[in-house]
Coordinates of C-alpha atoms in Angstrom, one line a residue:
Chain A
M985 CA 7.6 67.8 -147.5
E986 CA 6.8 67.3 -144.2
I987 CA 8.7 70.2 -142.6
K988 CA 6.9 72.2 -144.9
V989 CA 4.3 71.7 -143.8
M990 CA 5.3 71.9 -139.7
H991 CA 6.8 75.8 -140.7
Q992 CA 3.7 76.8 -142.8
V993 CA 1.5 76.0 -139.0
L994 CA 3.8 77.0 -136.6
E995 CA 3.9 80.4 -138.3
W996 CA 0.4 80.8 -138.5
N997 CA -0.1 79.9 -135.2
E998 CA 2.4 82.7 -134.5
D999 CA 0.2 85.0 -136.6
V1000 CA -2.8 83.5 -134.9
S1001 CA -1.9 84.1 -131.3
G1002 CA -0.5 87.6 -132.0
A1003 CA -4.3 88.1 -132.8
V1004 CA -5.3 86.7 -129.4
L1005 CA -2.8 89.1 -128.3
D1006 CA -4.7 91.7 -129.6
T1007 CA -8.6 91.1 -128.2
L1008 CA -6.8 90.8 -125.0
A1009 CA -5.5 94.0 -125.4
A1010 CA -8.5 95.7 -126.5
H1011 CA -10.3 94.0 -123.0
R1012 CA -8.3 94.8 -120.6
V1013 CA -7.3 91.1 -120.2
C1014 CA -4.4 88.8 -119.8
L1015 CA -3.7 85.7 -120.4
C1016 CA -1.1 82.9 -118.3
N1017 CA -0.7 79.6 -119.9
V1018 CA -0.2 76.5 -116.6
M1019 CA 1.8 73.5 -118.1
G1020 CA 3.3 70.7 -117.3
S1021 CA 3.0 67.1 -116.8
P1022 CA 0.2 64.8 -116.5
G1023 CA -0.2 64.9 -112.5
A1024 CA 2.2 67.2 -111.7
G1025 CA -1.1 69.0 -110.3
K1026 CA -2.0 72.0 -112.9
T1027 CA -5.8 72.4 -111.5
S1028 CA -5.2 72.2 -107.9
V1029 CA -2.3 74.6 -108.3
L1030 CA -4.9 76.4 -110.0
T1031 CA -7.5 76.0 -107.8
A1032 CA -4.9 77.5 -105.0
L1033 CA -4.2 80.7 -107.6
I1034 CA -8.1 81.6 -107.6
E1035 CA -8.5 81.7 -104.5
R1036 CA -5.6 83.9 -103.7
L1037 CA -6.5 86.0 -106.3
R1038 CA -10.1 86.3 -106.8
A1039 CA -11.1 89.2 -104.9
R1040 CA -8.1 91.2 -106.4
Y1041 CA -8.9 90.1 -110.0
R1042 CA -11.5 89.0 -112.3
I1043 CA -10.8 85.8 -112.9
A1044 CA -11.6 82.3 -115.5
V1045 CA -10.3 79.6 -116.9
I1046 CA -10.4 77.6 -119.9
E1047 CA -9.5 74.0 -118.9
G1048 CA -7.5 71.9 -122.4
D1049 CA -8.2 68.3 -121.9
I1050 CA -7.8 65.3 -124.5
A1051 CA -11.1 63.7 -123.6
G1052 CA -13.8 64.3 -120.2
Q1053 CA -14.7 67.4 -117.9
L1054 CA -12.4 66.5 -115.0
D1055 CA -11.2 69.1 -114.8
A1056 CA -13.4 72.0 -115.8
E1057 CA -15.8 70.6 -113.3
H1058 CA -14.0 70.6 -110.7
I1059 CA -12.6 74.8 -111.0
Q1060 CA -16.3 75.2 -112.3
R1061 CA -17.4 74.2 -108.2
L1062 CA -15.3 77.4 -107.8
G1063 CA -17.8 79.8 -109.2
I1064 CA -15.4 80.7 -112.0
P1065 CA -16.6 80.7 -115.4
V1066 CA -14.9 78.0 -117.1
V1067 CA -15.0 76.6 -121.3
Q1068 CA -14.0 73.4 -121.5
L1069 CA -11.3 73.5 -124.5
D1070 CA -11.4 69.6 -125.9
T1071 CA -8.5 68.6 -128.4
D1072 CA -10.0 65.2 -128.8
G1073 CA -6.7 63.8 -129.5
A1074 CA -4.4 66.4 -129.8
C1075 CA -1.4 66.8 -127.6
H1076 CA -1.9 70.6 -126.9
I1077 CA -3.8 74.0 -127.6
E1078 CA -2.8 75.8 -130.6
A1079 CA -3.6 79.7 -130.7
M1080 CA -6.9 78.9 -133.0
S1081 CA -8.5 77.5 -129.9
I1082 CA -8.3 80.3 -127.5
Q1083 CA -9.4 82.6 -129.9
R1084 CA -12.5 81.1 -131.0
I1085 CA -13.6 80.2 -127.4
L1086 CA -12.9 84.1 -126.2
P1087 CA -16.4 85.1 -127.8
E1088 CA -17.9 82.4 -125.0
F1089 CA -16.7 85.1 -122.2
D1090 CA -17.8 87.7 -121.1
L1091 CA -13.9 89.6 -122.3
D1092 CA -15.4 92.9 -120.1
G1093 CA -15.8 91.5 -117.2
L1094 CA -12.6 89.8 -116.5
D1095 CA -9.3 91.0 -116.3
L1096 CA -7.4 87.1 -116.0
I1097 CA -8.0 84.3 -117.9
F1098 CA -5.9 80.9 -117.0
V1099 CA -5.4 78.1 -119.3
E1100 CA -4.5 74.5 -118.1
N1101 CA -3.6 73.0 -121.2
I1102 CA -2.7 69.2 -122.2
G1103 CA -0.5 67.5 -119.5
N1104 CA 2.2 66.9 -121.4
L1105 CA 5.8 68.6 -120.6
V1106 CA 7.2 68.3 -124.9
C1107 CA 3.9 69.8 -127.9
P1108 CA 2.4 72.4 -125.0
A1109 CA 5.7 74.6 -125.3
E1110 CA 6.0 75.1 -129.2
F1111 CA 3.2 76.5 -129.6
K1112 CA 1.9 80.4 -127.8
I1113 CA -0.8 80.5 -127.6
G1114 CA -1.4 84.2 -127.2
E1115 CA -0.3 84.3 -123.6
H1116 CA 0.8 87.0 -121.6
F1117 CA 3.1 84.1 -119.9
R1118 CA 4.0 81.2 -118.8
L1119 CA 4.0 78.6 -115.8
A1120 CA 5.5 75.3 -115.8
L1121 CA 4.9 73.4 -112.8
L1122 CA 7.0 70.0 -111.9
S1123 CA 6.1 67.3 -109.3
V1124 CA 8.9 66.3 -107.6
P1125 CA 7.9 62.4 -108.0
E1126 CA 8.7 63.3 -111.4
G1127 CA 11.9 63.4 -110.7
D1128 CA 15.4 66.4 -110.9
D1129 CA 16.0 65.0 -114.7
K1130 CA 13.0 66.1 -116.3
V1131 CA 14.4 69.8 -117.1
E1132 CA 17.3 68.7 -118.6
K1133 CA 15.2 65.5 -120.2
Y1134 CA 12.9 68.4 -121.6
P1135 CA 14.4 71.4 -122.2
L1136 CA 12.1 73.3 -124.7
M1137 CA 9.2 73.6 -122.0
F1138 CA 11.9 75.5 -118.8
A1139 CA 13.1 77.2 -121.7
T1140 CA 10.2 78.9 -122.6
T1141 CA 8.4 79.3 -119.2
D1142 CA 8.7 82.9 -117.2
A1143 CA 8.1 80.4 -113.7
L1144 CA 8.3 77.5 -112.3
A1145 CA 7.2 76.2 -109.6
I1146 CA 8.5 72.2 -107.6
N1147 CA 4.7 71.5 -107.2
K1148 CA 3.8 68.5 -104.0
Y1149 CA 6.9 69.8 -102.1
D1150 CA 5.5 68.0 -99.4
L1151 CA 6.6 64.8 -100.5
H1152 CA 10.6 66.0 -101.2
D1153 CA 11.9 64.3 -97.7
Y1154 CA 10.4 60.4 -99.5
F1155 CA 12.2 61.0 -102.3
D1156 CA 15.5 61.3 -103.8
F1157 CA 15.1 65.1 -105.1
D1158 CA 17.7 67.8 -105.8
D1159 CA 16.9 70.9 -105.6
A1160 CA 20.5 72.4 -106.6
R1161 CA 20.5 70.2 -109.9
V1162 CA 16.4 71.4 -111.0
E1163 CA 17.7 75.0 -110.4
R1164 CA 21.0 74.6 -111.8
S1165 CA 20.0 73.1 -115.3
A1166 CA 16.9 76.2 -115.5
W1167 CA 19.4 78.6 -114.9
G1168 CA 21.1 76.8 -117.2
V1169 CA 18.5 76.8 -120.0
N1170 CA 15.9 79.5 -118.4
P1171 CA 18.6 82.8 -116.8
K1172 CA 15.3 84.8 -116.2
V1173 CA 12.7 82.4 -114.7
A1174 CA 11.0 82.7 -111.6
L1175 CA 11.6 79.1 -109.0
F1176 CA 9.2 79.0 -106.4
R1177 CA 8.5 75.3 -104.7
T1178 CA 4.4 74.9 -104.0
S1179 CA 2.1 71.9 -102.1
V1180 CA -1.2 72.3 -102.5
R1181 CA -1.1 70.4 -99.0
S1182 CA 1.0 72.3 -96.7
G1183 CA 0.3 75.6 -98.5
E1184 CA 4.0 75.8 -98.5
G1185 CA 4.3 78.6 -101.7
L1186 CA 0.9 78.6 -102.7
D1187 CA 1.0 83.3 -101.8
A1188 CA 4.9 84.0 -103.2
L1189 CA 3.6 82.5 -106.3
A1190 CA -0.1 83.9 -105.7
D1191 CA 1.4 87.2 -105.7
W1192 CA 4.3 86.5 -108.2
V1193 CA 1.0 85.9 -110.9
A1194 CA -1.0 88.9 -109.7
R1195 CA 2.5 90.8 -110.2
R1196 CA 2.7 90.1 -113.7
A1197 CA -1.0 90.4 -114.6
E1198 CA -0.2 93.8 -112.6
D1199 CA 2.1 94.1 -115.9
V1200 CA -0.5 93.8 -118.5
L1201 CA -2.9 94.9 -117.2
H1202 CA -1.8 98.5 -116.6
R1203 CA 0.6 98.0 -120.4
N1204 CA -2.2 98.3 -122.4
Chain B
M92 CA -4.4 70.0 -146.8
E93 CA -3.4 69.6 -142.5
I94 CA -5.0 66.2 -142.2
K95 CA -4.1 64.6 -146.1
V96 CA -0.3 65.3 -144.6
M97 CA -1.1 63.1 -140.7
H98 CA -2.7 60.5 -142.5
Q99 CA -0.2 60.2 -144.9
V100 CA 2.2 60.3 -142.9
L101 CA 0.3 57.4 -140.5
E102 CA 0.0 55.6 -143.3
W103 CA 4.0 55.5 -144.4
N104 CA 4.7 54.9 -140.4
E105 CA 2.1 52.2 -140.5
D106 CA 4.6 50.2 -143.8
V107 CA 7.4 50.9 -142.1
S108 CA 6.1 49.3 -138.6
G109 CA 5.7 46.6 -141.1
A110 CA 8.8 46.3 -142.0
V111 CA 10.4 46.8 -138.8
L112 CA 8.2 43.4 -137.3
D113 CA 9.6 41.5 -140.9
T114 CA 13.1 42.5 -139.8
L115 CA 13.0 41.2 -135.9
A116 CA 11.1 38.0 -137.5
A117 CA 14.1 37.2 -139.6
H118 CA 16.4 37.5 -136.7
R119 CA 13.8 36.6 -133.8
V120 CA 13.8 39.0 -131.7
C121 CA 11.0 40.3 -129.9
L122 CA 10.3 44.3 -129.3
C123 CA 7.9 45.4 -126.2
N124 CA 7.3 49.1 -126.4
V125 CA 7.6 50.8 -122.9
M126 CA 5.2 54.3 -122.4
G127 CA 4.1 55.7 -119.5
S128 CA 4.3 60.0 -118.3
P129 CA 7.4 62.0 -117.3
G130 CA 9.3 60.5 -113.9
A131 CA 6.0 57.2 -114.0
G132 CA 9.5 55.0 -113.5
K133 CA 10.2 53.5 -116.9
T134 CA 14.2 53.7 -116.6
S135 CA 13.8 52.0 -113.6
V136 CA 11.1 49.3 -113.6
L137 CA 13.3 48.5 -117.2
T138 CA 16.1 48.0 -115.1
A139 CA 13.9 46.3 -112.5
L140 CA 13.2 43.6 -115.4
I141 CA 16.4 43.6 -116.6
E142 CA 17.4 42.5 -113.6
R143 CA 14.8 39.8 -113.2
L144 CA 15.2 38.6 -117.4
R145 CA 18.7 38.7 -118.5
A146 CA 19.8 35.0 -117.0
R147 CA 16.9 34.1 -119.9
Y148 CA 17.5 36.1 -123.2
R149 CA 20.0 38.1 -124.8
I150 CA 18.4 41.4 -124.2
A151 CA 19.1 45.2 -125.2
V152 CA 17.5 48.7 -125.0
I153 CA 16.4 51.8 -127.4
E154 CA 16.4 54.3 -125.0
G155 CA 14.6 57.2 -127.0
D156 CA 14.9 61.4 -125.2
I157 CA 14.3 64.2 -126.5
A158 CA 17.7 65.4 -126.1
G159 CA 20.5 64.2 -123.7
Q160 CA 20.9 60.7 -122.0
L161 CA 20.7 60.1 -118.8
D162 CA 18.4 56.8 -119.2
A163 CA 21.1 55.4 -121.7
E164 CA 24.1 55.6 -120.3
H165 CA 21.6 54.1 -116.5
I166 CA 21.0 51.5 -118.4
Q167 CA 24.5 50.9 -120.2
R168 CA 26.1 50.3 -116.6
L169 CA 24.1 47.1 -116.7
G170 CA 26.7 46.0 -119.1
I171 CA 23.6 45.4 -121.8
P172 CA 24.0 46.8 -126.0
V173 CA 21.7 50.5 -125.4
V174 CA 21.3 52.6 -128.7
Q175 CA 20.0 56.6 -127.8
L176 CA 17.5 57.3 -130.1
D177 CA 17.5 60.8 -129.5
T178 CA 14.5 63.0 -131.2
D179 CA 15.9 66.5 -131.4
G180 CA 12.8 68.2 -129.7
A181 CA 9.9 65.1 -131.1
C182 CA 7.5 64.2 -128.9
H183 CA 7.4 60.2 -129.6
I184 CA 9.3 57.5 -131.8
E185 CA 8.6 56.6 -134.8
A186 CA 9.1 53.3 -136.5
M187 CA 11.2 54.5 -139.4
S188 CA 13.7 55.7 -135.9
I189 CA 13.1 52.1 -135.0
Q190 CA 14.0 50.3 -138.5
R191 CA 17.7 52.7 -139.0
I192 CA 18.2 51.6 -135.5
L193 CA 18.5 47.9 -135.9
P194 CA 21.5 47.1 -137.6
E195 CA 23.4 48.9 -134.8
F196 CA 22.9 45.6 -132.7
D197 CA 24.1 41.8 -133.7
L198 CA 20.3 40.7 -134.0
D199 CA 21.5 37.2 -133.8
G200 CA 22.8 37.9 -130.5
L201 CA 19.5 39.4 -129.0
D202 CA 16.6 37.2 -127.4
L203 CA 13.9 40.9 -126.3
I204 CA 14.6 44.4 -127.0
F205 CA 13.1 47.1 -125.1
V206 CA 11.6 50.3 -126.3
E207 CA 11.8 53.5 -123.3
N208 CA 9.7 55.7 -125.7
I209 CA 9.4 59.5 -124.8
G210 CA 7.3 60.4 -121.3
N211 CA 4.1 61.6 -122.2
L212 CA 0.8 59.3 -122.3
V213 CA -0.7 61.2 -125.4
C214 CA 1.8 61.1 -128.7
P215 CA 3.7 57.5 -128.6
A216 CA 0.2 56.0 -128.1
E217 CA -0.9 57.3 -132.2
F218 CA 1.9 55.3 -133.0
K219 CA 3.6 51.4 -133.9
I220 CA 7.2 51.6 -133.9
G221 CA 7.0 47.8 -135.4
E222 CA 6.3 46.7 -131.6
H223 CA 5.3 43.0 -130.4
F224 CA 3.5 44.6 -127.2
R225 CA 3.3 46.9 -125.1
L226 CA 3.7 48.0 -121.6
A227 CA 2.6 51.3 -120.1
L228 CA 3.5 52.6 -116.8
L229 CA 1.0 54.7 -114.1
S230 CA 2.3 56.4 -111.5
V231 CA 1.0 56.7 -107.9
P232 CA 1.6 60.1 -107.7
E233 CA 0.3 61.3 -111.7
G234 CA -3.3 60.5 -109.9
D235 CA -6.3 57.7 -110.8
D236 CA -7.9 59.9 -113.6
K237 CA -5.9 59.5 -116.6
V238 CA -6.6 56.7 -118.2
E239 CA -9.9 58.4 -117.8
K240 CA -8.0 61.4 -119.9
Y241 CA -5.5 60.0 -121.2
P242 CA -7.4 56.7 -123.0
L243 CA -5.8 56.7 -126.4
M244 CA -2.6 55.3 -123.9
F245 CA -4.2 53.1 -122.5
A246 CA -6.9 52.2 -124.9
T247 CA -3.5 50.2 -127.1
T248 CA -1.3 48.7 -124.2
D249 CA -1.2 45.6 -123.5
A250 CA 0.5 45.4 -119.6
L251 CA -1.2 48.4 -117.6
A252 CA 1.7 49.2 -114.4
I253 CA 0.1 50.8 -111.1
N254 CA 4.5 51.6 -110.4
K255 CA 5.1 53.2 -106.9
Y256 CA 2.1 51.8 -105.8
D257 CA 5.3 51.7 -102.3
L258 CA 3.4 55.7 -101.9
H259 CA 0.3 54.9 -102.4
D260 CA -0.5 54.9 -98.5
Y261 CA 0.6 58.8 -99.5
F262 CA -2.2 59.7 -102.3
D263 CA -6.0 59.2 -102.4
F264 CA -5.4 57.0 -105.3
D265 CA -8.3 54.7 -106.0
D266 CA -7.7 51.5 -107.7
A267 CA -11.1 50.5 -108.4
R268 CA -11.2 54.2 -110.4
V269 CA -8.4 52.9 -112.4
E270 CA -9.3 49.3 -113.3
R271 CA -12.8 50.2 -113.7
S272 CA -11.4 53.1 -116.4
A273 CA -8.7 50.3 -118.0
W274 CA -10.4 47.8 -118.6
G275 CA -13.7 49.7 -119.9
V276 CA -11.5 51.0 -122.8
N277 CA -9.0 48.0 -122.8
P278 CA -10.8 44.7 -121.6
K279 CA -7.8 41.8 -121.9
V280 CA -5.0 44.7 -120.8
A281 CA -3.0 43.3 -118.3
L282 CA -2.8 44.6 -114.6
F283 CA 0.0 45.5 -112.4
R284 CA 0.5 47.3 -108.8
T285 CA 4.8 47.6 -109.4
S286 CA 7.2 48.9 -106.8
V287 CA 11.2 50.1 -107.7
R288 CA 11.6 51.0 -103.8
S289 CA 9.9 47.4 -102.9
G290 CA 10.0 45.2 -105.1
E291 CA 6.5 45.0 -105.1
G292 CA 5.0 43.1 -108.4
L293 CA 7.9 43.0 -110.2
D294 CA 8.8 38.9 -110.8
A295 CA 4.9 38.8 -112.2
L296 CA 5.3 41.5 -114.6
A297 CA 8.7 40.6 -115.5
D298 CA 7.0 37.0 -116.1
W299 CA 4.6 37.8 -118.3
V300 CA 7.0 39.8 -120.6
A301 CA 8.2 36.5 -120.5
R302 CA 5.2 34.7 -121.4
R303 CA 5.1 37.5 -124.3
A304 CA 8.5 37.0 -125.5
E305 CA 7.7 32.6 -125.6
D306 CA 4.6 33.7 -128.1
V307 CA 6.8 36.4 -130.2
L308 CA 9.5 33.7 -130.3
H309 CA 8.1 30.7 -130.5
R310 CA 5.6 32.2 -133.4
N311 CA 8.9 33.0 -135.4

């Protein structure tokens, strides 16, 4: 009975994620789902991407958090429209929440919405939220075995950024192991090395996001 | 309907966690639930604790993983009985899994079982697995805002170890913020600063685990 209920909920989530995509298409908006562990650097990478993309695209952010609004306040200081999604303890974001939040924005005045998912390598990967593409962060201090230990996250993402790369020399972190395991579960994944501290890789990652957004915005 | 089902599952989990405690009491075994983010250092801290406690206690480990058995292989090399619990994608361990695994051990030949939970700051905190006490790790690279962002984990743990403390100088990490927020949600929590690289704090943490184990072993 449990499994049946979970299955129903997931099917229902798929339906709603389709509805989110329809809403986005009607207003020509692209949505990117940003995921990673607690402390992987999601908010600071997002900030760096916004700085690089805001001249070209009208951007908004949905900040998912279990409690509080620290990250939303951080994004708001950039002068970017932001909505805080408080999951009230839940470990992931579902499409229904995105569907409810979208009317809070002036969608015709936007090109690109970033959703910062809950810091969690497990549950968020299971739920499509109506995103056009996914970006997963893995920070160097987490270790080079994480793709093998949390495969669904890395199998379902479109890009993987190895973040906090400025710390690389301080850790026993084998890039080749991450690449091998990531390509093993996801041969098409785009790989980046990024550091908000040094700036490394952020232009390349922003260019990749822009290319994906162009595909979506011109397809509609 | 969803909420009702979740409630039933949680009640059922509470019942089973009581049954696990009964089984442990019958054999005079203490169980410690070790939790933290992916890459917080659970396996390496566990290894350091085992090295410090194995002369005094007969120890076994249950290694929870979503996929693979990297951590179980690591513990096995210590010559400690270990059972791998593959959650097959699930984001936390439940008491039923522990209840099923306990007969795999010679319980009369054990004093202390460590369970390494899934790397996740959210879901594992919701499920009692029959533990006598909890140890949560927060590594310095994750950031000093994590207690505020993931409060249940830190509200329900008995001890919090700020791990990878050798990296402290490299990060803008405010210990006072972590202490203030941890004591805010959990006034009784024991706080430690630990580093497997430097050895800092591990003797103190091992002594704390030993005192908690003594309480349990003498109570039965």
